[in-house]
Amino acid sequence: MKDKIKDYLQEKGRVTVNDLAQALGKDRSKDFRELIKTLSLMERKHQIRFEDDGSLCLDQKKKHEITLKGIFHAHKNGFGFVSIEGEEDDLFVGKNDVNYAIDGDTVEVVIKKVADRNKGTAAEAKIIDILEHSLTTVVGQIVLDQEKPKYAGYIRSKNQKISQPIYVKKPAIKLEGTEVLKVFIDKYPSKKHDFFVASVLDVVGHSTDAGIDVLEVLESMDIVSEFPEAVLKEAESVPEAPSQKDMEGRLDLRDEIAFTIDGADAKDLDDAVHIKALKNGNIELGVHIADVSYYVTEGSALDKEALNRATSVYVTDRVVPMLPERLSNGICSLNPQVDRLTQSAIMEIDKHGRVVNYTITQTVIKTSFRMTYSAVNDILAGDEEKRREFKKIVPSIELMAKLHETLESMREKRGALNFDTSEAKILVDKKVSLWISFFVSVVLLSG
């Protein structure tokens, strides 16, 4: 039907919907509804457009216009910029030329004004078409409102780049006004209506729930804590410890003094080190990474879910892991005093910091301690209590500090820059609604 509509409009130009229906034999009730749905779809795809008088025509661009395709980046004050693939400079789009585009949309633009490098001004563009919307779902608290009786109210989103209200269709459930909803965008702002229209997908929680602010942000970015049933089932089938058969063919490094160094709140300990002086005066440094691929096989439900998540996400009060906790905090975490399968890089380093020999192989290790950056720094600073507590690995830590100085000296000779950095941490109350304190710690040697 689309081709017939296009052919007719190409021949006739501007027509009314009734004339089009009669011409195509779609003036009966059932056929007419089908025609209207098709026209609506074609309008959304910018294949046709409706004029102010209700007539329609093909949505054709002026032949002399040269257009560019890019991604629109909105500013909360209304203007924005369009980045063009392969181009270094962005195009400025004024507030009146945005044409209802939303941050992240793929848009088509025409140049209004070329860049002037002498004056330091950017090229200016006007958005003439929205090719693809990036925003499909929104999360926010519902505000019950009777201004538009057709809708239950509107969403109050934390996304400052959304300036238009998001009106929500009345759902089957009764809303009280405290709900934080995840909604699907059905209609986008246009000349006909300067607001979004959305349908309820899920009730994320309520405004009074503990930690709802963090959960709202996670949901708005489609970061979910729960794992699909198939993924959890696969995770449950993974043993809690490696068997003797699992260790066959691997280099056994369980007698080496290995340990992890992470932040105090880290849950998944995925890398460890060992270090020792060799008889020839060189240093052996082993870096061991948890062999997750041994348990998460290619093409499995676990593998697909991990690929989709890409990484563990750390937020103020929680961690959303890439893998179920049975793996991430269990057999794939290099916890102290338990056997773990690893992939290791074992390097021999001379007194000048040069790697003179190395081996990359599959191994099995058993870490001695779960160290933190602050504890390592305390040991190096001479804290007697910490040095007694971790007496077994104090020589290793001191040797690591010596190697660090050698490697840092090499880097500086090569022209490396050294930045003083700090780590910010926010402490919140149990309801995750109030900042208890905010502190900045300097990242020292172990960082």
Short mmCIF file of C-alpha atoms in Angstrom, two decimals, residues 64-269:
data_model
loop_
_atom_site.label_atom_id
_atom_site.label_comp_id
_atom_site.label_asym_id
_atom_site.label_seq_id
_atom_site.Cartn_x
_atom_site.Cartn_y
_atom_site.Cartn_z
CA HIS A 64 19.31 22.46 -3.76
CA GLU A 65 19.80 21.71 -0.04
CA ILE A 66 22.90 19.76 0.93
CA THR A 67 22.16 17.82 4.08
CA LEU A 68 24.37 16.12 6.68
CA LYS A 69 23.61 13.29 9.09
CA GLY A 70 24.84 13.30 12.69
CA ILE A 71 24.11 12.83 16.39
CA PHE A 72 22.44 15.67 18.31
CA HIS A 73 23.82 16.54 21.76
CA ALA A 74 21.37 18.71 23.67
CA HIS A 75 22.13 21.32 26.32
CA LYS A 76 19.70 21.79 29.19
CA ASN A 77 19.17 25.42 28.07
CA GLY A 78 17.65 24.33 24.76
CA PHE A 79 20.44 24.67 22.21
CA GLY A 80 22.80 21.88 21.21
CA PHE A 81 25.48 20.53 18.90
CA VAL A 82 25.53 17.93 16.12
CA SER A 83 28.57 15.71 15.73
CA ILE A 84 29.27 14.40 12.24
CA GLU A 85 31.16 11.11 11.87
CA GLY A 86 34.68 11.76 10.62
CA GLU A 87 34.52 15.49 11.36
CA GLU A 88 36.45 17.05 14.23
CA ASP A 89 34.27 20.11 14.79
CA ASP A 90 30.63 19.96 15.86
CA LEU A 91 27.83 22.05 14.35
CA PHE A 92 26.06 24.52 16.63
CA VAL A 93 22.26 24.30 16.65
CA GLY A 94 20.39 27.27 18.11
CA LYS A 95 17.38 26.86 20.37
CA ASN A 96 14.97 27.80 17.56
CA ASP A 97 16.54 25.32 15.13
CA VAL A 98 16.38 22.18 17.28
CA ASN A 99 13.05 21.10 15.71
CA TYR A 100 12.03 18.95 18.71
CA ALA A 101 15.16 16.78 18.56
CA ILE A 102 16.19 15.09 21.82
CA ASP A 103 19.66 14.41 23.16
CA GLY A 104 21.19 11.45 21.33
CA ASP A 105 18.85 11.56 18.32
CA THR A 106 20.20 10.81 14.86
CA VAL A 107 19.28 13.89 12.84
CA GLU A 108 19.57 15.44 9.40
CA VAL A 109 20.73 19.04 9.21
CA VAL A 110 21.38 21.83 6.73
CA ILE A 111 24.16 24.36 7.21
CA LYS A 112 22.93 27.87 8.03
CA LYS A 113 26.32 29.49 8.51
CA VAL A 114 29.82 28.18 7.78
CA ALA A 115 32.57 28.26 10.40
CA ASP A 116 34.89 31.24 10.57
CA ARG A 117 38.23 30.16 12.02
CA ASN A 118 39.56 33.72 12.00
CA LYS A 119 36.76 34.81 14.33
CA GLY A 120 36.71 31.48 16.19
CA THR A 121 33.03 30.84 15.44
CA ALA A 122 31.58 27.38 14.80
CA ALA A 123 29.40 26.38 11.88
CA GLU A 124 25.68 26.75 12.57
CA ALA A 125 23.07 24.23 11.44
CA LYS A 126 19.33 23.66 11.47
CA ILE A 127 17.76 20.28 12.13
CA ILE A 128 15.30 19.45 9.35
CA ASP A 129 14.58 15.82 10.16
CA ILE A 130 14.83 13.35 13.04
CA LEU A 131 15.94 10.05 11.53
CA GLU A 132 15.99 8.00 14.72
CA HIS A 133 15.09 8.69 18.35
CA SER A 134 17.56 7.52 20.98
CA LEU A 135 15.20 7.97 23.91
CA THR A 136 12.63 5.19 24.09
CA THR A 137 12.06 4.83 27.85
CA VAL A 138 12.04 7.29 30.76
CA VAL A 139 12.05 6.79 34.52
CA GLY A 140 10.60 9.28 37.00
CA GLN A 141 8.00 9.96 39.65
CA ILE A 142 4.42 10.37 38.47
CA VAL A 143 2.75 13.69 39.21
CA LEU A 144 -1.02 13.28 39.19
CA ASP A 145 -2.52 16.11 37.15
CA GLN A 146 -5.99 16.93 35.81
CA GLU A 147 -4.88 19.54 33.26
CA LYS A 148 -5.15 16.91 30.52
CA PRO A 149 -7.96 14.56 31.60
CA LYS A 150 -6.97 12.03 28.94
CA TYR A 151 -3.80 11.24 30.90
CA ALA A 152 -3.07 10.13 34.48
CA GLY A 153 -0.46 12.85 34.89
CA TYR A 154 3.11 13.48 33.87
CA ILE A 155 6.56 12.10 34.71
CA ARG A 156 9.07 14.20 36.60
CA SER A 157 12.37 12.97 35.18
CA LYS A 158 15.85 13.73 36.54
CA ASN A 159 17.09 14.08 32.97
CA GLN A 160 17.65 17.83 32.67
CA LYS A 161 17.94 17.60 28.89
CA ILE A 162 14.25 16.70 28.58
CA SER A 163 12.45 20.03 28.61
CA GLN A 164 8.98 18.91 27.50
CA PRO A 165 6.56 17.19 29.90
CA ILE A 166 6.00 13.44 29.58
CA TYR A 167 2.29 12.69 29.91
CA VAL A 168 1.37 9.15 30.90
CA LYS A 169 -1.63 7.24 29.58
CA LYS A 170 -3.98 6.02 32.28
CA PRO A 171 -2.82 2.50 33.27
CA ALA A 172 -4.91 -0.40 34.52
CA ILE A 173 -3.57 0.08 38.05
CA LYS A 174 -4.58 2.95 40.33
CA LEU A 175 -1.79 5.45 40.90
CA GLU A 176 -1.33 7.28 44.20
CA GLY A 177 1.26 9.84 43.10
CA THR A 178 4.24 8.31 44.95
CA GLU A 179 5.11 5.80 42.24
CA VAL A 180 8.39 5.95 40.35
CA LEU A 181 7.51 4.62 36.90
CA LYS A 182 9.39 3.34 33.91
CA VAL A 183 7.47 4.36 30.79
CA PHE A 184 7.74 3.72 27.07
CA ILE A 185 7.57 6.71 24.74
CA ASP A 186 4.65 6.33 22.31
CA LYS A 187 4.69 9.84 20.82
CA TYR A 188 7.37 12.49 20.67
CA PRO A 189 6.94 16.28 20.77
CA SER A 190 6.05 17.85 17.43
CA LYS A 191 4.32 20.89 15.97
CA LYS A 192 0.98 19.30 16.82
CA HIS A 193 1.70 18.69 20.52
CA ASP A 194 4.64 20.01 22.52
CA PHE A 195 4.85 17.05 24.92
CA PHE A 196 5.63 13.34 25.11
CA VAL A 197 2.99 10.64 25.41
CA ALA A 198 4.04 7.45 27.21
CA SER A 199 2.69 4.12 28.48
CA VAL A 200 3.59 2.51 31.81
CA LEU A 201 6.06 -0.37 31.53
CA ASP A 202 6.83 -0.98 35.19
CA VAL A 203 6.52 0.42 38.69
CA VAL A 204 10.15 0.78 39.81
CA GLY A 205 9.23 1.70 43.38
CA HIS A 206 7.89 4.55 45.47
CA SER A 207 9.37 7.92 46.38
CA THR A 208 9.55 6.88 50.03
CA ASP A 209 11.54 3.68 49.37
CA ALA A 210 15.11 3.48 50.67
CA GLY A 211 17.62 3.91 47.84
CA ILE A 212 14.98 4.84 45.26
CA ASP A 213 17.09 7.70 43.86
CA VAL A 214 19.92 5.33 42.95
CA LEU A 215 17.51 2.73 41.61
CA GLU A 216 15.81 5.39 39.46
CA VAL A 217 19.14 6.33 37.87
CA LEU A 218 20.03 2.67 37.23
CA GLU A 219 16.64 1.95 35.67
CA SER A 220 16.85 5.05 33.47
CA MET A 221 20.12 3.66 32.05
CA ASP A 222 18.60 0.16 31.64
CA ILE A 223 21.02 -1.24 34.24
CA VAL A 224 19.15 -4.07 35.95
CA SER A 225 20.19 -5.97 39.06
CA GLU A 226 18.14 -9.10 38.48
CA PHE A 227 19.45 -11.86 36.23
CA PRO A 228 17.28 -13.96 33.88
CA GLU A 229 16.28 -17.40 35.15
CA ALA A 230 18.41 -19.20 32.54
CA VAL A 231 21.50 -17.27 33.67
CA LEU A 232 20.90 -18.04 37.35
CA LYS A 233 20.37 -21.70 36.51
CA GLU A 234 23.72 -21.88 34.73
CA ALA A 235 25.40 -20.11 37.63
CA GLU A 236 23.98 -22.62 40.10
CA SER A 237 25.51 -25.46 38.07
CA VAL A 238 29.03 -24.03 38.55
CA PRO A 239 30.83 -25.68 41.50
CA GLU A 240 31.89 -23.65 44.54
CA ALA A 241 35.53 -24.73 44.21
CA PRO A 242 37.73 -26.09 41.42
CA SER A 243 38.28 -29.84 41.35
CA GLN A 244 41.56 -31.67 40.93
CA LYS A 245 40.57 -32.37 37.33
CA ASP A 246 40.05 -28.62 36.73
CA MET A 247 43.67 -28.02 37.77
CA GLU A 248 45.18 -30.57 35.41
CA GLY A 249 47.62 -29.05 32.90
CA ARG A 250 47.91 -25.79 34.86
CA LEU A 251 51.04 -24.37 36.45
CA ASP A 252 50.63 -24.77 40.22
CA LEU A 253 51.55 -21.51 41.98
CA ARG A 254 49.78 -22.16 45.26
CA ASP A 255 53.09 -22.08 47.16
CA GLU A 256 53.81 -18.53 45.97
CA ILE A 257 52.93 -15.69 48.36
CA ALA A 258 50.14 -14.08 46.31
CA PHE A 259 47.68 -11.45 47.48
CA THR A 260 45.05 -9.07 46.15
CA ILE A 261 45.01 -5.27 46.55
CA ASP A 262 41.65 -3.54 46.11
CA GLY A 263 39.44 -0.84 47.57
CA ALA A 264 37.94 -1.55 50.98
CA ASP A 265 34.43 -1.96 49.53
CA ALA A 266 35.40 -4.17 46.56
CA LYS A 267 33.43 -7.43 46.31
CA ASP A 268 34.85 -9.21 43.26
CA LEU A 269 38.60 -9.65 43.61
#
